[in-house]
Tab-separated table of C-alpha atoms in Angstrom:
chain	number	residue	atom	x	y	z
Q	216	MET	CA	125.283	64.724	82.288
Q	217	LYS	CA	125.270	67.179	79.376
Q	218	ARG	CA	123.567	70.514	80.054
Q	219	ARG	CA	121.379	70.357	76.914
Q	220	ASN	CA	120.168	66.828	77.590
Q	221	PHE	CA	119.573	67.658	81.241
Q	222	LEU	CA	117.432	70.727	80.538
Q	223	GLN	CA	115.488	68.945	77.805
Q	224	GLY	CA	114.601	66.207	80.264
Q	225	ILE	CA	113.300	68.504	82.980
Q	226	ALA	CA	109.869	69.069	81.379
Q	227	ALA	CA	109.217	65.329	81.299
Q	228	MET	CA	110.465	64.819	84.849
Q	229	ILE	CA	108.394	67.606	86.440
Q	230	PRO	CA	104.637	67.774	85.748
Q	231	ALA	CA	103.359	71.253	84.946
Q	232	SER	CA	100.916	71.117	87.843
Q	233	SER	CA	103.782	70.736	90.324
Q	234	VAL	CA	104.999	74.277	89.661
Q	235	LEU	CA	102.487	75.558	92.235
Q	236	GLY	CA	103.215	72.775	94.707
Q	237	HIS	CA	105.421	72.752	97.767
Q	238	TYR	CA	109.148	73.091	97.158
Q	239	SER	CA	109.981	69.611	98.392
Q	240	VAL	CA	107.413	68.098	96.031
Q	241	MET	CA	108.774	70.105	93.126
Q	242	ALA	CA	112.355	69.159	93.900
Q	243	GLU	CA	111.750	65.451	94.473
Q	244	PRO	CA	112.196	64.283	90.834
Q	245	LEU	CA	115.715	65.752	90.802
Q	246	ARG	CA	116.855	64.615	94.227
Q	247	LYS	CA	120.407	63.225	94.152
Q	248	LYS	CA	120.602	63.679	90.386
Q	249	VAL	CA	122.702	66.865	90.494
Q	250	LYS	CA	125.838	67.683	92.460
Q	251	ILE	CA	127.620	70.936	93.213
Q	252	THR	CA	131.053	70.994	91.588
Q	253	ASP	CA	132.395	74.431	92.511
Q	254	LEU	CA	131.770	77.779	94.168
Q	255	LYS	CA	133.362	80.853	92.582
Q	256	VAL	CA	133.550	84.355	94.017
Q	257	MET	CA	134.538	87.871	92.946
Q	258	VAL	CA	134.390	91.255	94.664
Q	259	ILE	CA	132.918	94.268	92.895
Q	260	GLY	CA	133.829	97.930	92.881
Q	261	ARG	CA	136.289	98.265	95.738
Q	262	LEU	CA	138.160	96.208	98.280
Q	263	GLY	CA	135.530	95.013	100.700
Q	264	GLY	CA	132.782	95.723	98.154
Q	265	ASN	CA	129.826	93.529	97.270
Q	266	THR	CA	130.663	89.885	96.642
Q	267	LEU	CA	129.193	87.983	93.699
Q	268	VAL	CA	128.809	84.203	93.962
Q	269	ARG	CA	128.443	81.476	91.348
Q	270	ILE	CA	127.642	77.846	92.155
Q	271	ASP	CA	128.388	75.328	89.396
Q	272	THR	CA	126.962	71.824	89.006
Q	273	ASP	CA	127.681	68.640	87.070
Q	274	ALA	CA	124.475	69.345	85.093
Q	275	GLY	CA	126.104	72.392	83.482
Q	276	VAL	CA	123.633	74.716	85.250
Q	277	SER	CA	124.895	77.503	87.530
Q	278	GLY	CA	123.229	79.748	90.109
Q	279	TYR	CA	124.196	83.320	90.999
Q	280	GLY	CA	124.045	85.293	94.232
Q	281	GLU	CA	125.266	88.523	95.783
Q	282	ALA	CA	126.264	89.215	99.377
Q	283	TYR	CA	126.296	92.494	101.260
Q	284	TRP	CA	129.588	94.382	101.209
Q	285	GLY	CA	132.260	93.956	103.869
Q	286	PHE	CA	135.828	92.810	104.316
Q	287	GLY	CA	136.178	89.078	104.905
Q	288	VAL	CA	133.053	87.902	103.079
Q	289	LYS	CA	135.034	86.403	100.213
Q	290	ASP	CA	137.467	84.775	102.662
Q	291	VAL	CA	134.633	83.042	104.527
Q	292	MET	CA	133.097	81.816	101.275
Q	293	LEU	CA	136.324	80.334	99.950
Q	294	GLY	CA	137.832	79.312	103.287
Q	295	TYR	CA	134.765	77.702	104.874
Q	296	LEU	CA	131.765	77.429	102.571
Q	297	ARG	CA	133.230	76.189	99.281
Q	298	GLU	CA	134.341	72.813	100.613
Q	299	THR	CA	131.187	72.583	102.734
Q	300	ILE	CA	128.855	72.493	99.726
Q	301	ILE	CA	130.960	70.824	96.972
Q	302	GLY	CA	129.599	67.362	96.186
Q	303	GLU	CA	126.241	68.093	97.793
Q	304	ASP	CA	122.754	68.133	96.288
Q	305	PRO	CA	122.023	71.825	95.497
Q	306	LEU	CA	118.301	71.307	96.139
Q	307	ASP	CA	118.940	70.583	99.823
Q	308	ILE	CA	118.996	74.306	100.531
Q	309	GLU	CA	117.903	74.354	104.158
Q	310	PRO	CA	120.167	71.467	105.192
Q	311	LEU	CA	123.064	73.164	103.388
Q	312	TYR	CA	122.283	76.432	105.176
Q	313	THR	CA	122.393	74.598	108.504
Q	314	LYS	CA	125.612	72.870	107.513
Q	315	MET	CA	127.230	76.202	106.612
Q	316	ILE	CA	126.151	77.721	109.931
Q	317	LEU	CA	127.660	74.774	111.839
Q	318	ARG	CA	130.823	74.749	109.724
Q	319	THR	CA	131.563	78.413	110.528
Q	320	GLY	CA	130.831	78.117	114.259
Q	321	GLY	CA	134.407	79.021	115.234
Q	322	ALA	CA	134.267	82.108	113.009
Q	323	GLY	CA	131.180	83.629	114.625
Q	324	ALA	CA	128.358	81.963	112.738
Q	325	ILE	CA	125.445	83.633	114.544
Q	326	GLY	CA	126.027	87.040	112.950
Q	327	GLY	CA	128.307	89.387	111.070
Q	328	VAL	CA	130.532	88.434	108.168
Q	329	THR	CA	129.872	84.693	108.414
Q	330	VAL	CA	126.088	85.032	108.091
Q	331	THR	CA	126.527	87.623	105.343
Q	332	ALA	CA	128.705	85.180	103.384
Q	333	ILE	CA	126.247	82.338	103.963
Q	334	SER	CA	123.417	84.590	102.772
Q	335	GLY	CA	125.135	85.187	99.430
Q	336	VAL	CA	125.708	81.469	98.908
Q	337	GLU	CA	122.131	80.663	99.950
Q	338	ILE	CA	120.805	83.135	97.373
Q	339	ALA	CA	122.878	81.429	94.668
Q	340	LEU	CA	121.421	78.061	95.751
Q	341	TRP	CA	117.877	79.399	95.319
Q	342	ASP	CA	118.726	80.810	91.888
Q	343	LEU	CA	120.195	77.443	90.964
Q	344	ALA	CA	117.112	75.594	92.247
Q	345	GLY	CA	114.839	77.854	90.223
Q	346	ARG	CA	116.893	77.273	87.091
Q	347	LEU	CA	116.920	73.508	87.629
Q	348	LEU	CA	113.179	73.371	88.264
Q	349	GLY	CA	112.223	75.984	85.661
Q	350	VAL	CA	110.449	78.223	88.211
Q	351	PRO	CA	110.960	81.796	89.513
Q	352	VAL	CA	112.484	81.814	92.992
Q	353	CYS	CA	109.471	83.516	94.612
Q	354	LYS	CA	107.324	80.540	93.585
Q	355	LEU	CA	109.684	78.218	95.469
Q	356	LEU	CA	109.416	80.339	98.613
Q	357	GLY	CA	105.718	79.612	98.980
Q	358	GLY	CA	104.175	81.615	96.185
Q	359	GLN	CA	103.973	85.134	94.776
Q	360	TYR	CA	101.778	87.773	96.426
Q	361	ARG	CA	102.720	90.616	94.062
Q	362	ALA	CA	104.184	91.132	90.587
Q	363	GLY	CA	106.076	94.231	91.681
Q	364	VAL	CA	107.572	95.128	95.061
Q	365	ARG	CA	106.975	98.682	96.251
Q	366	THR	CA	110.266	100.497	96.690
Q	367	TYR	CA	111.429	103.682	98.366
Q	368	LEU	CA	114.400	105.884	97.509
Q	369	THR	CA	117.019	106.780	100.124
Q	370	SER	CA	117.904	110.408	99.471
Q	371	SER	CA	118.116	113.790	101.215
Q	372	PRO	CA	118.019	117.399	99.988
Q	373	GLU	CA	121.266	119.325	99.815
Q	374	ASN	CA	119.875	121.618	102.510
Q	375	PHE	CA	116.584	120.560	104.004
Q	376	LEU	CA	116.389	123.749	106.065
Q	377	ASP	CA	116.060	125.672	102.785
Q	378	PRO	CA	112.587	125.311	101.196
Q	379	ALA	CA	113.982	126.123	97.735
Q	380	SER	CA	116.603	123.361	98.024
Q	381	CYS	CA	113.894	120.934	99.106
Q	382	ARG	CA	111.678	121.842	96.166
Q	383	GLU	CA	114.571	121.386	93.712
Q	384	TRP	CA	115.357	117.981	95.196
Q	385	ALA	CA	111.686	116.977	95.269
Q	386	THR	CA	111.369	117.691	91.553
Q	387	ILE	CA	114.264	115.314	90.858
Q	388	VAL	CA	112.758	112.627	93.107
Q	389	ARG	CA	109.282	112.901	91.594
Q	390	ASN	CA	110.664	112.783	88.044
Q	391	HIS	CA	112.997	109.854	88.662
Q	392	PRO	CA	112.646	107.244	85.874
Q	393	PHE	CA	111.901	104.528	88.427
Q	394	GLY	CA	108.728	106.327	89.488
Q	395	PHE	CA	109.326	106.435	93.242
Q	396	ARG	CA	106.360	107.299	95.456
Q	397	SER	CA	108.194	107.259	98.780
Q	398	VAL	CA	111.562	108.373	100.126
Q	399	LYS	CA	113.759	108.014	103.221
Q	400	THR	CA	115.600	111.123	104.421
Q	401	ASP	CA	118.338	111.550	107.027
Q	402	ILE	CA	117.869	113.593	110.167
Q	403	LEU	CA	120.134	116.633	110.641
Q	404	ARG	CA	122.486	117.020	113.591
Q	405	VAL	CA	124.498	120.212	113.839
Q	406	GLY	CA	127.679	121.389	115.463
Q	407	ASP	CA	131.357	121.393	114.662
Q	408	PRO	CA	133.287	119.314	117.197
Q	409	GLY	CA	135.226	122.465	118.016
Q	410	ASP	CA	131.979	124.037	119.178
Q	411	ASN	CA	131.712	121.231	121.734
Q	412	LEU	CA	127.931	121.081	121.267
Q	413	TYR	CA	127.979	117.372	122.057
Q	414	ASP	CA	130.888	117.380	124.545
Q	415	SER	CA	132.693	114.879	122.344
Q	416	VAL	CA	136.425	114.406	121.821
Q	417	PHE	CA	135.818	112.532	118.576
Q	418	LYS	CA	136.208	114.152	115.182
Q	419	ASN	CA	132.629	113.205	114.261
Q	420	PRO	CA	130.493	113.448	117.401
Q	421	HIS	CA	127.267	112.166	115.853
Q	422	GLY	CA	128.048	108.490	116.237
Q	423	ASN	CA	129.509	108.846	119.692
Q	424	ASN	CA	127.083	111.139	121.454
Q	425	ARG	CA	123.470	109.966	121.541
Q	426	GLN	CA	121.812	113.254	122.446
Q	427	LEU	CA	119.922	115.844	120.423
Q	428	THR	CA	120.155	119.535	121.218
Q	429	ASN	CA	117.090	121.774	121.133
Q	430	GLN	CA	118.533	123.214	117.932
Q	431	ASP	CA	118.603	119.696	116.455
Q	432	LEU	CA	114.943	119.185	117.331
Q	433	ASP	CA	113.943	122.567	115.907
Q	434	ASN	CA	115.932	121.943	112.719
Q	435	ASN	CA	114.364	118.538	112.129
Q	436	THR	CA	110.885	119.883	112.809
Q	437	LYS	CA	111.464	122.581	110.208
Q	438	GLY	CA	113.404	120.389	107.774
Q	439	PHE	CA	110.890	117.573	107.584
Q	440	ALA	CA	108.072	120.094	107.265
Q	441	ASN	CA	109.951	121.455	104.243
Q	442	VAL	CA	110.317	117.941	102.835
Q	443	ARG	CA	106.596	117.279	103.280
Q	444	GLU	CA	105.648	120.584	101.668
Q	445	ALA	CA	107.975	119.925	98.726
Q	446	LEU	CA	106.853	116.345	98.054
Q	447	GLY	CA	103.184	116.742	98.887
Q	448	ASP	CA	100.783	114.880	101.144
Q	449	ASP	CA	100.525	111.857	98.849
Q	450	PHE	CA	104.247	110.980	99.019
Q	451	GLY	CA	105.601	108.531	101.599
Q	452	ILE	CA	108.421	109.896	103.801
Q	453	ALA	CA	110.523	107.944	106.321
Q	454	VAL	CA	112.801	109.515	108.941
Q	455	HIS	CA	116.288	108.004	108.863
Q	456	THR	CA	118.610	107.786	111.866
Q	457	HIS	CA	121.613	105.482	112.286
Q	458	TRP	CA	121.170	103.813	115.726
Q	459	GLU	CA	122.470	107.076	117.154
Q	460	LEU	CA	120.043	108.276	119.849
Q	461	ASP	CA	119.097	107.465	123.416
Q	462	MET	CA	115.556	106.677	124.514
Q	463	SER	CA	114.486	110.137	125.658
Q	464	ASP	CA	115.802	111.994	122.609
Q	465	ALA	CA	114.450	109.368	120.206
Q	466	LEU	CA	111.008	109.997	121.699
Q	467	LYS	CA	111.510	113.766	121.415
Q	468	LEU	CA	112.426	113.344	117.740
Q	469	ALA	CA	109.366	111.159	117.101
Q	470	ARG	CA	107.125	113.824	118.589
Q	471	ALA	CA	108.880	116.580	116.639
Q	472	VAL	CA	108.334	114.934	113.231
Q	473	ALA	CA	104.896	113.447	113.945
Q	474	PRO	CA	102.957	116.322	112.306
Q	475	MET	CA	104.642	115.405	109.008
Q	476	ARG	CA	103.021	111.922	109.266
Q	477	PRO	CA	106.091	109.843	108.371
Q	478	MET	CA	105.891	106.212	107.317
Q	479	TRP	CA	108.268	105.344	110.153
Q	480	LEU	CA	111.213	106.425	112.315
Q	481	GLU	CA	114.108	104.137	111.427
Q	482	ASP	CA	116.764	102.750	113.785
Q	483	PRO	CA	116.591	105.453	116.464
Q	484	LEU	CA	118.307	103.337	119.167
Q	485	PRO	CA	121.410	101.078	119.143
Q	486	PRO	CA	120.767	97.754	117.311
Q	487	ASP	CA	120.592	95.312	120.232
Q	488	PHE	CA	117.260	94.689	121.885
Q	489	SER	CA	116.479	96.282	125.237
Q	490	GLU	CA	113.273	97.194	127.026
Q	491	ALA	CA	113.853	100.768	125.850
Q	492	TRP	CA	112.790	99.640	122.357
Q	493	SER	CA	109.449	98.391	123.679
Q	494	LYS	CA	108.917	101.541	125.740
Q	495	LEU	CA	109.749	103.784	122.773
Q	496	THR	CA	107.408	101.846	120.499
Q	497	GLU	CA	104.580	102.110	123.011
Q	498	GLU	CA	104.989	105.867	123.545
Q	499	SER	CA	105.995	107.064	120.064
Q	500	PRO	CA	103.353	108.808	117.913
Q	501	VAL	CA	105.301	107.600	114.863
Q	502	PRO	CA	105.774	103.913	113.833
Q	503	ILE	CA	109.173	102.570	114.890
Q	504	LEU	CA	111.156	100.417	112.448
Q	505	THR	CA	114.431	98.516	112.913
Q	506	GLY	CA	116.325	95.421	111.784
Q	507	GLU	CA	119.072	96.161	109.257
Q	508	ASN	CA	121.792	95.126	111.736
Q	509	LEU	CA	120.051	91.999	112.997
Q	510	TYR	CA	120.867	88.455	111.912
Q	511	THR	CA	118.632	85.382	111.624
Q	512	ARG	CA	115.336	84.703	113.380
Q	513	ARG	CA	117.000	84.795	116.759
Q	514	GLY	CA	118.145	88.362	116.240
Q	515	PHE	CA	114.650	89.509	115.281
Q	516	MET	CA	112.711	87.384	117.767
Q	517	PRO	CA	112.885	89.679	120.844
Q	518	PHE	CA	111.836	92.721	118.811
Q	519	ILE	CA	108.839	90.848	117.425
Q	520	VAL	CA	107.771	88.937	120.517
Q	521	HIS	CA	108.243	91.860	122.913
Q	522	GLN	CA	106.860	94.482	120.504
Q	523	GLY	CA	110.154	96.346	120.339
Q	524	CYS	CA	109.122	97.981	117.061
Q	525	ASN	CA	106.050	98.447	114.900
Q	526	MET	CA	107.641	96.895	111.827
Q	527	VAL	CA	110.833	94.992	111.058
Q	528	GLN	CA	113.278	95.755	108.274
Q	529	ILE	CA	115.323	92.794	107.066
Q	530	ASP	CA	118.518	93.128	105.049
Q	531	ILE	CA	117.822	89.935	103.134
Q	532	PRO	CA	121.250	89.410	101.437
Q	533	LYS	CA	122.913	89.941	104.832
Q	534	SER	CA	120.749	88.556	107.625
Q	535	GLY	CA	120.528	84.919	106.575
Q	536	GLY	CA	119.296	84.785	102.997
Q	537	LEU	CA	115.910	84.181	101.415
Q	538	LEU	CA	114.455	81.316	103.437
Q	539	GLU	CA	115.622	82.708	106.771
Q	540	SER	CA	114.112	86.084	105.876
Q	541	LYS	CA	110.834	84.411	104.922
Q	542	LYS	CA	110.811	82.744	108.344
Q	543	ILE	CA	111.400	86.116	110.008
Q	544	ALA	CA	108.454	87.520	108.055
Q	545	ASP	CA	106.271	84.571	109.079
Q	546	LEU	CA	107.141	85.200	112.730
Q	547	ALA	CA	106.314	88.888	112.335
Q	548	ASP	CA	103.022	87.992	110.655
Q	549	ILE	CA	101.879	86.115	113.763
Q	550	PHE	CA	102.150	89.424	115.628
Q	551	ASP	CA	100.513	91.430	112.816
Q	552	MET	CA	103.775	93.244	112.165
Q	553	PRO	CA	104.571	94.357	108.581
Q	554	VAL	CA	107.963	93.820	106.975
Q	555	CYS	CA	110.275	96.116	105.009
Q	556	ALA	CA	113.625	95.414	103.335
Q	557	HIS	CA	116.815	97.342	103.944
Q	558	ASN	CA	118.976	97.312	100.844
Q	559	ALA	CA	122.448	98.678	100.130
Q	560	ILE	CA	123.477	96.211	97.461
Q	561	GLY	CA	123.703	95.842	93.701
Q	562	PRO	CA	120.971	94.843	91.252
Q	563	LEU	CA	121.531	91.075	91.485
Q	564	GLY	CA	121.117	91.036	95.262
Q	565	THR	CA	118.233	93.483	95.018
Q	566	ILE	CA	116.281	91.278	92.614
Q	567	ALA	CA	116.923	88.311	94.917
Q	568	SER	CA	115.673	90.339	97.866
Q	569	ALA	CA	112.595	91.382	95.884
Q	570	HIS	CA	111.782	87.744	95.069
Q	571	CYS	CA	111.703	87.072	98.799
Q	572	ALA	CA	109.616	90.208	99.447
Q	573	ALA	CA	107.144	89.118	96.776
Q	574	SER	CA	106.541	85.907	98.734
Q	575	MET	CA	105.736	87.758	102.005
Q	576	ARG	CA	102.104	88.455	102.809
Q	577	ASP	CA	102.395	91.756	104.700
Q	578	PHE	CA	105.305	93.460	102.933
Q	579	LYS	CA	105.415	97.257	103.021
Q	580	ALA	CA	108.441	98.713	101.157
Q	581	HIS	CA	111.886	97.852	99.766
Q	582	GLU	CA	114.850	100.234	99.833
Q	583	LEU	CA	116.849	101.454	96.827
Q	584	SER	CA	119.824	103.787	97.113
Q	585	PHE	CA	121.653	105.548	94.278
Q	586	GLY	CA	123.834	108.124	96.026
Q	587	ARG	CA	123.596	111.761	94.928
Q	588	LEU	CA	120.713	112.202	92.487
Q	589	ASN	CA	122.079	115.444	91.067
Q	590	GLY	CA	125.764	114.489	91.041
Q	591	ASN	CA	127.918	113.797	88.002
Q	592	ALA	CA	129.344	110.626	89.544
Q	593	ASN	CA	128.512	108.211	92.357
Q	594	GLU	CA	130.536	105.813	94.455
Q	595	MET	CA	128.247	102.809	94.710
Q	596	PRO	CA	128.911	99.489	96.495
Q	597	TRP	CA	129.453	97.877	93.100
Q	598	GLY	CA	131.795	100.550	91.755
Q	599	HIS	CA	132.274	104.097	90.540
Q	600	VAL	CA	129.418	105.213	88.271
Q	601	GLU	CA	129.832	108.170	85.975
Q	602	GLY	CA	126.706	110.142	85.173
Q	603	ASP	CA	123.267	108.655	85.723
Q	604	PRO	CA	123.407	105.827	88.321
Q	605	VAL	CA	120.260	104.318	86.805
Q	606	ARG	CA	122.274	103.338	83.734
Q	607	GLY	CA	124.842	101.573	85.894
Q	608	TRP	CA	122.026	99.791	87.677
Q	609	GLU	CA	120.428	98.620	84.442
Q	610	ASP	CA	123.754	97.587	82.873
Q	611	PHE	CA	124.948	95.532	85.851
Q	612	VAL	CA	122.785	92.495	85.060
Q	613	ILE	CA	121.432	90.754	81.988
Q	614	HIS	CA	117.665	91.106	82.132
Q	615	ASP	CA	114.466	91.421	80.109
Q	616	GLY	CA	112.351	94.533	80.540
Q	617	PRO	CA	112.745	97.237	83.210
Q	618	LEU	CA	114.113	96.299	86.628
Q	619	VAL	CA	112.006	98.984	88.324
Q	620	LYS	CA	108.776	100.452	86.985
Q	621	ASP	CA	106.189	102.778	88.541
Q	622	GLY	CA	107.970	102.658	91.887
Q	623	ARG	CA	108.066	98.850	92.043
Q	624	ILE	CA	110.858	96.348	91.580
Q	625	GLN	CA	109.700	94.010	88.837
Q	626	ILE	CA	109.822	90.261	89.500
Q	627	PRO	CA	111.163	88.491	86.390
Q	628	ASP	CA	108.910	85.700	85.171
Q	629	LYS	CA	111.857	83.464	84.358
Q	630	PRO	CA	113.512	80.500	86.087
Q	631	GLY	CA	115.590	81.361	89.131
Q	632	LEU	CA	116.154	85.029	89.844
Q	633	GLY	CA	115.684	85.867	86.157
Q	634	VAL	CA	118.890	87.932	86.021
Q	635	GLU	CA	122.628	87.276	86.054
Q	636	PRO	CA	125.797	89.401	86.063
Q	637	SER	CA	126.611	91.159	82.805
Q	638	PRO	CA	130.172	90.147	81.812
Q	639	ASP	CA	131.015	93.436	80.100
Q	640	TYR	CA	129.845	95.679	82.944
Q	641	VAL	CA	131.077	93.560	85.835
Q	642	ARG	CA	134.525	92.999	84.294
Q	643	ALA	CA	134.903	96.779	84.080
Q	644	HIS	CA	133.910	97.229	87.735
Q	645	LEU	CA	135.874	94.509	89.526
Q	646	ALA	CA	137.662	95.484	92.728
Q	647	PRO	CA	141.453	95.952	92.459
Q	648	GLY	CA	143.195	92.599	92.107
Q	649	GLU	CA	140.007	90.698	91.258
Q	650	THR	CA	139.533	88.593	88.107
Q	651	TRP	CA	136.382	87.335	86.397
Q	652	TRP	CA	135.106	84.543	88.661
Q	653	GLY	CA	138.439	84.215	90.370
């Protein structure tokens, strides 16, 4: 079937009123009329960087996706998933997701690289479905709650113990062209390993010793007070840890930063669920958030059911894709638990993630990260960016209008995701040894 003839026939095949209907109703006129012919992959920026996906069909229509960075993602896509989906109906997204999970069972399909790879392919399937049906992806996921998804910037002052440094950084954050109104800032842990503050034999003790010293607690009390003073009372601030504390010190940290009224304390304990999460959530004066290292509904279920956090944070292009993330959000909604999105990916994956967030009822905030705001260059997951990282972000994809405006990721009102990789920019930022679409 020729692409032009196919697209011209879509309007007659799908009544306008069906655009607001259930996905299965919308897809029915095209069932078994389109087949997947190929899956192509390329890695961006560096070896093990973000992986872009393209799914081609015999209708001449393609869908695009992006998976979280990591070694082995491309290998899983080409070694397992490509042959799994070729010849299939691209509109059978959930059955294809299940088939991919089953096909990669011997490679660890319940988490890690396999689910990350499946997530990227699943995103491309949703983009393809939207393009075939002439509808934005968020409409296919149940409907659109918001035109723009509130975002927060991940960034820290050069020295958050110095009020002047905090004020300089806060000026940059407040004047950012994306109009951020909230930020996530790292905690500070001190001590050279030679000082043996943490009794660690490792070069970097922070990830291997889960305790905070009194100096750490005092520094974070002072530092986050400086951040609050610099940004003002009307600015959202989240406290960022990296699964690095034990229960007692996580609670001490929560109490230390509580006067600053943070949005949440993120990932204070190791990722797996334990009763310590529920105890911390019950006793903490600050909302507890976690989820960026969890996969699928089963990974999130104990945290939600047993109240192991106050809100979940899903890494949508990593934890199972758009539909799985929507199911996680629906489970959280039963327990009146809001949802956030972790995000350390390029613009294509971010827009896909935002489509999913736009379809969630109780969505709170979506992460964006640009590296050093006052640096002359940044090493991003999708490559080395000279100068302003915002320009690299905008140039990465073909799009209409701003990607982020007034602190909100804009949802394109176009079929599919509404964006696709820019050939000129992506070709210049391929990982070593990669070629354009393989």
